[in-house]
PDB file of C-alpha atoms in Angstrom:
ATOM      1  CA  VAL A   1     -15.682  11.764 -11.541  1.00  0.00           C
ATOM      2  CA  ASN A   2     -13.193  11.665 -14.421  1.00  0.00           C
ATOM      3  CA  SER A   3     -13.359  11.851 -18.202  1.00  0.00           C
ATOM      4  CA  ASP A   4     -10.004  10.385 -19.301  1.00  0.00           C
ATOM      5  CA  PRO A   5     -10.093   7.587 -18.419  1.00  0.00           C
ATOM      6  CA  PRO A   6     -13.857   7.629 -17.817  1.00  0.00           C
ATOM      7  CA  MET A   7     -14.659   6.913 -14.170  1.00  0.00           C
ATOM      8  CA  VAL A   8     -17.622   6.995 -11.813  1.00  0.00           C
ATOM      9  CA  SER A   9     -17.943   6.506  -8.087  1.00  0.00           C
ATOM     10  CA  VAL A  10     -20.365   4.800  -5.741  1.00  0.00           C
ATOM     11  CA  SER A  11     -20.503   4.928  -1.961  1.00  0.00           C
ATOM     12  CA  VAL A  12     -21.530   1.807  -0.079  1.00  0.00           C
ATOM     13  CA  ARG A  13     -21.905   1.147   3.643  1.00  0.00           C
ATOM     14  CA  PRO A  14     -19.572  -1.656   4.802  1.00  0.00           C
ATOM     15  CA  GLU A  15     -22.475  -3.603   6.330  1.00  0.00           C
ATOM     16  CA  ARG A  16     -24.279  -3.853   2.974  1.00  0.00           C
ATOM     17  CA  TYR A  17     -24.167  -7.129   1.067  1.00  0.00           C
ATOM     18  CA  SER A  18     -23.031  -5.383  -2.116  1.00  0.00           C
ATOM     19  CA  HIS A  19     -20.021  -3.996  -0.229  1.00  0.00           C
ATOM     20  CA  ASP A  20     -18.662  -7.510   0.284  1.00  0.00           C
ATOM     21  CA  ILE A  21     -19.249  -8.355  -3.379  1.00  0.00           C
ATOM     22  CA  ILE A  22     -17.401  -5.276  -4.615  1.00  0.00           C
ATOM     23  CA  GLU A  23     -14.549  -5.942  -2.184  1.00  0.00           C
ATOM     24  CA  GLU A  24     -14.218  -9.557  -3.378  1.00  0.00           C
ATOM     25  CA  THR A  25     -14.580  -8.968  -7.122  1.00  0.00           C
ATOM     26  CA  GLY A  26     -13.283  -5.434  -7.659  1.00  0.00           C
ATOM     27  CA  GLU A  27     -16.230  -4.804  -9.985  1.00  0.00           C
ATOM     28  CA  PHE A  28     -19.557  -3.011 -10.017  1.00  0.00           C
ATOM     29  CA  VAL A  29     -22.142  -2.045 -12.611  1.00  0.00           C
ATOM     30  CA  VAL A  30     -24.120   1.173 -12.437  1.00  0.00           C
ATOM     31  CA  ASN A  31     -27.508   0.443 -13.991  1.00  0.00           C
ATOM     32  CA  LEU A  32     -29.320   3.639 -14.924  1.00  0.00           C
ATOM     33  CA  CYS A  33     -32.975   2.999 -14.198  1.00  0.00           C
ATOM     34  CA  GLY A  34     -36.008   4.293 -16.006  1.00  0.00           C
ATOM     35  CA  GLU A  35     -39.508   4.904 -14.722  1.00  0.00           C
ATOM     36  CA  ASP A  36     -40.387   1.340 -15.771  1.00  0.00           C
ATOM     37  CA  ASN A  37     -37.822   0.144 -13.201  1.00  0.00           C
ATOM     38  CA  LEU A  38     -39.071   2.311 -10.318  1.00  0.00           C
ATOM     39  CA  GLN A  39     -40.726  -0.401  -8.231  1.00  0.00           C
ATOM     40  CA  ALA A  40     -37.797  -2.806  -8.651  1.00  0.00           C
ATOM     41  CA  THR A  41     -35.334   0.010  -7.885  1.00  0.00           C
ATOM     42  CA  ASP A  42     -37.059   0.797  -4.609  1.00  0.00           C
ATOM     43  CA  TRP A  43     -37.553  -2.842  -3.630  1.00  0.00           C
ATOM     44  CA  CYS A  44     -33.895  -3.653  -4.314  1.00  0.00           C
ATOM     45  CA  GLY A  45     -32.887  -0.629  -2.263  1.00  0.00           C
ATOM     46  CA  VAL A  46     -34.731  -1.735   0.858  1.00  0.00           C
ATOM     47  CA  LYS A  47     -34.232  -5.508   0.672  1.00  0.00           C
ATOM     48  CA  SER A  48     -30.886  -7.232   1.202  1.00  0.00           C
ATOM     49  CA  GLY A  49     -29.298  -9.593  -1.279  1.00  0.00           C
ATOM     50  CA  ARG A  50     -28.316 -11.686   1.753  1.00  0.00           C
ATOM     51  CA  ASP A  51     -32.002 -12.514   2.245  1.00  0.00           C
ATOM     52  CA  PHE A  52     -33.464 -12.405  -1.266  1.00  0.00           C
ATOM     53  CA  ASP A  53     -32.514 -13.130  -4.849  1.00  0.00           C
ATOM     54  CA  LYS A  54     -33.343  -9.653  -6.117  1.00  0.00           C
ATOM     55  CA  PHE A  55     -33.288 -10.690  -9.770  1.00  0.00           C
ATOM     56  CA  LYS A  56     -35.828 -13.445  -9.120  1.00  0.00           C
ATOM     57  CA  GLU A  57     -38.049 -11.404  -6.796  1.00  0.00           C
ATOM     58  CA  CYS A  58     -38.254  -8.453  -9.217  1.00  0.00           C
ATOM     59  CA  GLY A  59     -38.333 -10.408 -12.469  1.00  0.00           C
ATOM     60  CA  LEU A  60     -35.017  -8.917 -13.584  1.00  0.00           C
ATOM     61  CA  THR A  61     -32.570 -10.494 -15.998  1.00  0.00           C
ATOM     62  CA  ALA A  62     -28.840 -10.576 -15.233  1.00  0.00           C
ATOM     63  CA  VAL A  63     -26.764 -10.231 -18.391  1.00  0.00           C
ATOM     64  CA  PRO A  64     -23.020 -10.743 -18.765  1.00  0.00           C
ATOM     65  CA  VAL A  65     -21.042  -7.614 -19.512  1.00  0.00           C
ATOM     66  CA  GLU A  66     -18.057  -7.212 -21.784  1.00  0.00           C
ATOM     67  CA  GLY A  67     -14.875  -6.685 -19.780  1.00  0.00           C
ATOM     68  CA  MET A  68     -16.347  -7.996 -16.536  1.00  0.00           C
ATOM     69  CA  ASP A  69     -15.688 -11.298 -14.827  1.00  0.00           C
ATOM     70  CA  TYR A  70     -18.415 -11.180 -12.178  1.00  0.00           C
ATOM     71  CA  ALA A  71     -20.785  -8.211 -12.102  1.00  0.00           C
ATOM     72  CA  PRO A  72     -23.789  -8.446 -14.462  1.00  0.00           C
ATOM     73  CA  ALA A  73     -25.930  -5.671 -15.882  1.00  0.00           C
ATOM     74  CA  ILE A  74     -29.710  -5.633 -15.638  1.00  0.00           C
ATOM     75  CA  ALA A  75     -31.298  -6.225 -19.045  1.00  0.00           C
ATOM     76  CA  GLU A  76     -34.420  -4.251 -18.123  1.00  0.00           C
ATOM     77  CA  CYS A  77     -32.443  -1.052 -17.426  1.00  0.00           C
ATOM     78  CA  PRO A  78     -31.978   1.269 -20.401  1.00  0.00           C
ATOM     79  CA  ILE A  79     -28.281   2.036 -19.799  1.00  0.00           C
ATOM     80  CA  TYR A  80     -25.426   0.554 -17.797  1.00  0.00           C
ATOM     81  CA  LEU A  81     -21.825   1.459 -16.960  1.00  0.00           C
ATOM     82  CA  ALA A  82     -19.545  -1.497 -16.141  1.00  0.00           C
ATOM     83  CA  CYS A  83     -16.692  -0.552 -13.797  1.00  0.00           C
ATOM     84  CA  LYS A  84     -13.482  -1.985 -12.390  1.00  0.00           C
ATOM     85  CA  VAL A  85     -12.453  -0.578  -9.016  1.00  0.00           C
ATOM     86  CA  LYS A  86      -9.357   1.614  -9.245  1.00  0.00           C
ATOM     87  CA  LYS A  87      -9.390   3.156  -5.792  1.00  0.00           C
ATOM     88  CA  VAL A  88     -11.222   2.835  -2.488  1.00  0.00           C
ATOM     89  CA  GLU A  89     -11.556   5.640   0.048  1.00  0.00           C
ATOM     90  CA  ARG A  90     -12.726   4.637   3.541  1.00  0.00           C
ATOM     91  CA  LEU A  91     -14.798   7.663   4.505  1.00  0.00           C
ATOM     92  CA  GLY A  92     -16.502   6.575   7.726  1.00  0.00           C
ATOM     93  CA  SER A  93     -20.107   5.496   7.297  1.00  0.00           C
ATOM     94  CA  HIS A  94     -19.440   4.624   3.638  1.00  0.00           C
ATOM     95  CA  ASP A  95     -16.598   3.400   1.457  1.00  0.00           C
ATOM     96  CA  LEU A  96     -16.179   5.296  -1.804  1.00  0.00           C
ATOM     97  CA  TYR A  97     -15.340   3.105  -4.784  1.00  0.00           C
ATOM     98  CA  ILE A  98     -13.870   4.864  -7.789  1.00  0.00           C
ATOM     99  CA  GLY A  99     -14.356   2.679 -10.826  1.00  0.00           C
ATOM    100  CA  GLU A 100     -13.033   2.956 -14.344  1.00  0.00           C
ATOM    101  CA  ILE A 101     -15.773   2.415 -16.915  1.00  0.00           C
ATOM    102  CA  VAL A 102     -14.593  -0.547 -18.986  1.00  0.00           C
ATOM    103  CA  SER A 103     -17.766  -0.915 -21.063  1.00  0.00           C
ATOM    104  CA  MET A 104     -21.266   0.401 -21.323  1.00  0.00           C
ATOM    105  CA  GLY A 105     -24.545  -0.683 -22.773  1.00  0.00           C
ATOM    106  CA  VAL A 106     -27.428   1.303 -24.181  1.00  0.00           C
ATOM    107  CA  ASN A 107     -30.834  -0.020 -25.183  1.00  0.00           C
ATOM    108  CA  LYS A 108     -30.833   0.282 -28.976  1.00  0.00           C
ATOM    109  CA  GLU A 109     -34.246   2.010 -28.943  1.00  0.00           C
ATOM    110  CA  LEU A 110     -32.510   5.000 -27.319  1.00  0.00           C
ATOM    111  CA  MET A 111     -30.192   5.576 -30.273  1.00  0.00           C
ATOM    112  CA  ASP A 112     -31.137   8.142 -32.895  1.00  0.00           C
ATOM    113  CA  ALA A 113     -30.308   7.905 -36.618  1.00  0.00           C
ATOM    114  CA  THR A 114     -26.901   9.549 -36.090  1.00  0.00           C
ATOM    115  CA  GLY A 115     -25.889   7.135 -33.311  1.00  0.00           C
ATOM    116  CA  LYS A 116     -26.441   9.639 -30.510  1.00  0.00           C
ATOM    117  CA  ILE A 117     -28.158   8.544 -27.301  1.00  0.00           C
ATOM    118  CA  ASP A 118     -31.584  10.134 -26.883  1.00  0.00           C
ATOM    119  CA  PHE A 119     -31.750  10.199 -23.092  1.00  0.00           C
ATOM    120  CA  SER A 120     -35.281  11.634 -23.150  1.00  0.00           C
ATOM    121  CA  LYS A 121     -36.549   8.243 -24.349  1.00  0.00           C
ATOM    122  CA  ALA A 122     -34.995   6.498 -21.331  1.00  0.00           C
ATOM    123  CA  ASP A 123     -37.323   8.164 -18.791  1.00  0.00           C
ATOM    124  CA  LEU A 124     -34.447   8.062 -16.277  1.00  0.00           C
ATOM    125  CA  ILE A 125     -35.051   8.398 -12.559  1.00  0.00           C
ATOM    126  CA  ALA A 126     -32.888   9.629  -9.710  1.00  0.00           C
ATOM    127  CA  TYR A 127     -32.975   9.086  -5.964  1.00  0.00           C
ATOM    128  CA  ASN A 128     -32.581  12.384  -4.131  1.00  0.00           C
ATOM    129  CA  HIS A 129     -32.854  12.740  -0.353  1.00  0.00           C
ATOM    130  CA  GLY A 130     -35.416   9.954   0.061  1.00  0.00           C
ATOM    131  CA  LEU A 131     -37.450  10.737  -3.047  1.00  0.00           C
ATOM    132  CA  TYR A 132     -37.480   9.344  -6.568  1.00  0.00           C
ATOM    133  CA  GLN A 133     -37.576  11.964  -9.279  1.00  0.00           C
ATOM    134  CA  SER A 134     -37.801  11.838 -13.049  1.00  0.00           C
ATOM    135  CA  LEU A 135     -34.997  13.309 -15.122  1.00  0.00           C
ATOM    136  CA  GLY A 136     -36.425  14.819 -18.209  1.00  0.00           C
ATOM    137  CA  ASP A 137     -36.500  18.395 -19.322  1.00  0.00           C
ATOM    138  CA  ILE A 138     -33.418  19.864 -20.975  1.00  0.00           C
ATOM    139  CA  LEU A 139     -32.759  23.203 -19.327  1.00  0.00           C
ATOM    140  CA  GLY A 140     -29.622  24.340 -21.109  1.00  0.00           C
ATOM    141  CA  PHE A 141     -26.273  23.271 -22.531  1.00  0.00           C
ATOM    142  CA  PHE A 142     -22.685  23.632 -21.390  1.00  0.00           C
ATOM    143  CA  GLY A 143     -21.759  27.295 -21.778  1.00  0.00           C
ATOM    144  CA  TRP A 144     -25.306  28.580 -22.231  1.00  0.00           C
ATOM    145  CA  SER A 145     -24.868  31.257 -19.559  1.00  0.00           C
ATOM    146  CA  VAL A 146     -22.121  32.976 -21.575  1.00  0.00           C
ATOM    147  CA  ALA A 147     -23.299  32.216 -25.123  1.00  0.00           C
ATOM    148  CA  ARG A 148     -23.934  34.967 -27.617  1.00  0.00           C
ATOM    149  CA  PRO A 149     -27.675  35.633 -28.026  1.00  0.00           C
ATOM    150  CA  ASP A 150     -27.769  34.165 -31.563  1.00  0.00           C
ATOM    151  CA  VAL A 151     -25.977  30.983 -30.434  1.00  0.00           C
ATOM    152  CA  LEU A 152     -28.222  30.675 -27.382  1.00  0.00           C
ATOM    153  CA  ALA A 153     -31.376  31.012 -29.503  1.00  0.00           C
ATOM    154  CA  ARG A 154     -30.153  28.519 -32.121  1.00  0.00           C
ATOM    155  CA  ARG A 155     -28.941  25.911 -29.635  1.00  0.00           C
ATOM    156  CA  MET A 156     -31.999  26.118 -27.384  1.00  0.00           C
ATOM    157  CA  ARG A 157     -34.271  25.818 -30.449  1.00  0.00           C
ATOM    158  CA  SER A 158     -32.418  22.640 -31.498  1.00  0.00           C
ATOM    159  CA  LEU A 159     -32.584  21.224 -27.961  1.00  0.00           C
ATOM    160  CA  ARG A 160     -36.351  21.668 -27.793  1.00  0.00           C
ATOM    161  CA  SER A 161     -36.702  19.358 -30.794  1.00  0.00           C
ATOM    162  CA  VAL A 162     -34.809  16.568 -28.979  1.00  0.00           C
TER     163      VAL A 162
END
């Protein structure tokens, strides 16, 4: 939701267990999940932390995160964004938490030789209107719709090798 400082947002229903945790701690971690995490992602989405220890039930490992006092990351997830709440908007059915990213983690196997993240190796998933979908194919780059033909050809050729 913002690039400087880097921020993301999450919306959480007030009756959810995680809502109380975010309210009390002012922290949350966005764990980007890969296809390997699909079953745990779904299970954690339908079961409440009030009733189950989700880490134990799914065989997940909580890891401390730099800059955070409470919220852990999930070691099995390929990428995480650790956030401190900067603003809360009470929207109705959900509360929107805007969090500043204070640190992030990336599985080292996702880094290429130049230090760039190769997201294609993460096999990331998304939840979209009740369905889980893979995020994979690169379809373009910022500005591709107005790029000169030679730039478009060169850039798309280089993206296909990623």
